[in-house]
Amino acid sequence: MGTWGVDSFDNDDAGDFVAALEADKSEPPVVNAERVIAALDAVFAQSAQGLDAGVAAIGVAAADIVATSLGQSRATEKADPYELENALKFNDDAVGKAVAVLSRVRADGSELAALWDETDDAEDWRTALSALEARLRKAAETHGLDPTFVPEDEGGMSEEQTIRDTVDQVYDDMMVEMERVADTGAGDPQVEMLRHLVRKMHLVHKDITNMRYFVVDSLDTLTARIDRIEKAGQ
């Protein structure tokens, strides 16, 4: 990885990443927003104890783009050069992921950190990361976003589990509201019949949803086992 400075874009990997963003500027902003999020996720896809330097460098560049897109650019940078502000605010965990990426990049086990620690500029590099983190936290504060994100391998929930919990909460809230409305007509035979039907529908929904989750989890487990068997046979 060619490197000529301590800032986020002062290396070949970050340069290639930015070039890809530039190439897709004519596409809807969501295309590049997804590329930025994917670059952050790529850091968490690797072991914290063996984070590749190139993946880390691209992750830092993506984190910087998140900050810049949300109004926290450096004095020498154009604000939101890829027009990603709205798309990244929609991905409301983007700032949290960016902050978590910086923690991974400078932690023990990061190849990039190890490489910098062998140079005279290690302290400057870490200072640059701290400054970027401060910009990200300021962006989170400005836009009312959460700057915290816990990766799965550190005890955080998977995206799938987060969606499941959200759906369950929505249905639970809906049932509370339905019961409240039904209480206003308590004693009316038709209201009580409808209340009974809604409760049964809710139970059926939970049974179907739980069965779907069971099937999906079973298929994921089976796929993982097949992959391990295939790799062992190679």
XYZ file of C-alpha atoms in Angstrom:
234
model
C 0.000 0.000 0.000
C 1.594 3.253 -1.147
C 1.296 5.920 1.546
C 2.480 9.521 1.511
C 0.731 11.090 4.509
C -1.242 10.467 7.688
C -4.608 11.736 6.479
C -7.485 9.514 5.407
C -6.898 9.737 1.670
C -3.099 9.755 1.643
C -2.689 6.204 0.349
C -3.321 4.164 -2.783
C -6.184 2.070 -1.370
C -8.135 5.153 -0.334
C -7.357 6.725 -3.704
C -8.818 3.745 -5.554
C -11.887 3.864 -3.323
C -12.441 7.556 -4.020
C -11.932 6.963 -7.746
C -14.761 4.424 -7.666
C -17.006 6.975 -5.954
C -16.090 9.589 -8.546
C -16.904 7.162 -11.351
C -20.417 6.676 -9.984
C -21.237 10.311 -9.184
C -23.744 10.316 -12.036
C -25.647 7.466 -10.372
C -28.259 8.052 -7.638
C -26.502 8.940 -4.341
C -27.715 5.717 -2.756
C -25.250 3.791 -4.964
C -22.228 5.495 -3.434
C -23.812 5.512 0.019
C -24.067 1.733 -0.177
C -20.434 1.564 -1.298
C -19.397 3.621 1.731
C -21.422 1.453 4.121
C -19.989 -1.691 2.506
C -16.459 -0.366 3.087
C -17.249 0.107 6.771
C -18.861 -3.328 7.027
C -15.808 -4.912 5.381
C -13.765 -3.950 8.439
C -16.140 -5.837 10.745
C -16.200 -8.818 8.386
C -12.571 -9.489 9.300
C -11.223 -10.659 12.612
C -10.309 -7.846 14.962
C -7.018 -9.667 15.495
C -6.146 -9.818 11.810
C -7.479 -6.703 10.132
C -5.916 -6.265 6.694
C -4.149 -2.944 6.129
C -5.873 -2.277 2.809
C -9.336 -2.970 4.194
C -8.536 -0.731 7.158
C -7.305 2.117 4.947
C -10.468 1.999 2.855
C -12.542 1.864 6.039
C -10.880 5.039 7.305
C -11.526 6.757 3.970
C -15.179 5.702 4.145
C -15.419 7.013 7.706
C -14.012 10.355 6.564
C -16.575 10.519 3.770
C -19.344 9.919 6.316
C -18.108 12.870 8.379
C -17.683 15.098 5.337
C -21.087 14.178 3.925
C -22.739 15.108 7.213
C -21.238 18.578 7.318
C -18.002 17.896 9.196
C -15.356 18.291 6.530
C -11.834 19.524 7.053
C -11.070 23.079 5.980
C -9.393 21.804 2.811
C -12.293 19.550 1.813
C -15.500 20.297 -0.041
C -18.602 19.617 2.037
C -20.566 16.548 0.906
C -18.741 16.121 -2.431
C -20.794 13.042 -3.366
C -24.184 14.377 -2.174
C -24.599 11.543 0.304
C -26.004 13.461 3.273
C -29.601 12.277 2.990
C -28.677 8.718 2.060
C -26.273 8.413 4.994
C -28.751 9.936 7.439
C -31.215 7.274 6.269
C -28.565 4.676 7.217
C -28.717 5.961 10.774
C -25.971 3.654 12.039
C -23.432 4.975 9.514
C -21.782 7.326 12.010
C -21.680 4.649 14.691
C -20.084 2.215 12.268
C -17.547 4.830 11.192
C -16.528 5.508 14.801
C -16.284 1.769 15.491
C -14.125 1.333 12.383
C -11.616 3.836 13.734
C -11.454 1.898 17.000
C -10.767 -1.320 15.094
C -8.155 0.289 12.871
C -6.015 1.608 15.719
C -6.445 -1.423 17.998
C -4.063 -4.315 18.569
C -4.403 -6.773 15.710
C -4.706 -4.092 13.047
C -2.052 -4.526 10.375
C -2.341 -0.852 9.461
C -1.685 0.243 13.046
C 1.283 -2.104 13.247
C 2.736 -0.648 10.055
C 2.333 2.904 11.309
C 3.843 2.004 14.670
C 7.039 1.116 12.824
C 7.353 4.688 11.538
C 8.198 8.060 13.050
C 4.726 9.338 12.111
C 2.702 6.916 14.229
C 1.630 9.573 16.710
C 0.581 11.949 13.929
C -1.457 9.166 12.325
C -3.268 8.412 15.570
C -3.877 12.122 16.101
C -5.447 12.315 12.636
C -7.759 9.413 13.508
C -8.755 11.109 16.762
C -9.547 14.311 14.870
C -11.690 12.333 12.430
C -13.524 10.669 15.304
C -14.237 14.091 16.803
C -15.720 15.208 13.474
C -17.899 12.102 13.342
C -19.178 12.655 16.862
C -19.945 16.269 16.007
C -21.868 15.089 12.938
C -23.835 12.677 15.116
C -24.681 15.457 17.547
C -25.716 17.831 14.764
C -28.010 15.351 13.038
C -29.320 13.539 16.104
C -27.625 10.260 15.188
C -26.212 7.614 17.506
C -22.380 7.521 17.405
C -22.251 4.086 19.032
C -22.190 0.775 17.211
C -21.286 -2.624 18.626
C -20.072 -5.171 16.031
C -21.454 -8.693 16.240
C -18.132 -10.157 17.365
C -18.142 -7.722 20.285
C -21.612 -8.689 21.428
C -23.705 -6.509 19.144
C -26.843 -7.692 17.395
C -26.835 -8.667 13.757
C -28.809 -6.572 11.291
C -31.266 -9.459 10.931
C -31.833 -9.625 14.688
C -32.298 -5.871 14.865
C -34.987 -6.070 12.180
C -36.683 -8.937 13.990
C -36.757 -7.035 17.264
C -38.103 -3.934 15.543
C -40.908 -5.873 13.846
C -41.829 -7.570 17.120
C -41.922 -4.218 18.897
C -44.150 -2.702 16.208
C -46.653 -5.540 16.536
C -46.576 -5.372 20.324
C -47.211 -1.624 20.209
C -50.046 -2.195 17.753
C -51.665 -4.704 20.095
C -51.429 -2.301 23.019
C -53.181 0.354 20.939
C -55.832 -2.124 19.757
C -56.557 -3.116 23.350
C -56.806 0.540 24.331
C -59.299 1.240 21.556
C -61.289 -1.879 22.410
C -61.458 -0.833 26.056
C -63.439 2.244 25.036
C -66.209 -0.082 23.898
C -65.755 -2.768 26.537
C -68.872 -4.835 27.111
C -70.190 -4.418 23.587
C -70.502 -7.972 22.172
C -69.224 -6.930 18.742
C -66.220 -5.143 20.217
C -65.363 -8.121 22.402
C -65.667 -10.463 19.428
C -63.317 -8.274 17.395
C -60.914 -8.086 20.333
C -60.869 -11.886 20.509
C -60.247 -12.202 16.760
C -57.406 -9.668 16.825
C -55.745 -11.511 19.707
C -55.942 -14.787 17.799
C -54.561 -13.154 14.653
C -51.689 -11.756 16.696
C -50.845 -15.197 18.073
C -51.017 -16.727 14.588
C -48.727 -13.996 13.274
C -46.179 -14.711 16.006
C -46.298 -18.446 15.277
C -45.771 -17.895 11.549
C -43.009 -15.360 12.146
C -41.191 -17.631 14.583
C -41.444 -20.520 12.117
C -39.988 -18.333 9.370
C -37.098 -17.318 11.617
C -36.498 -20.977 12.487
C -36.375 -21.971 8.810
C -34.058 -19.086 7.906
C -31.703 -19.824 10.803
C -31.677 -23.530 9.950
C -30.836 -22.812 6.316
C -28.053 -20.436 7.359
C -26.599 -23.081 9.676
C -26.830 -25.759 6.977
C -25.175 -23.489 4.412
C -22.330 -22.729 6.807
C -21.780 -26.442 7.431
C -21.737 -27.192 3.701
C -19.200 -24.408 3.163
C -16.954 -25.846 5.885
C -17.189 -29.339 4.394
C -16.357 -28.048 0.919
C -13.364 -26.097 2.209
C -12.125 -29.128 4.136
C -12.323 -31.211 0.976
C -10.305 -28.784 -1.138
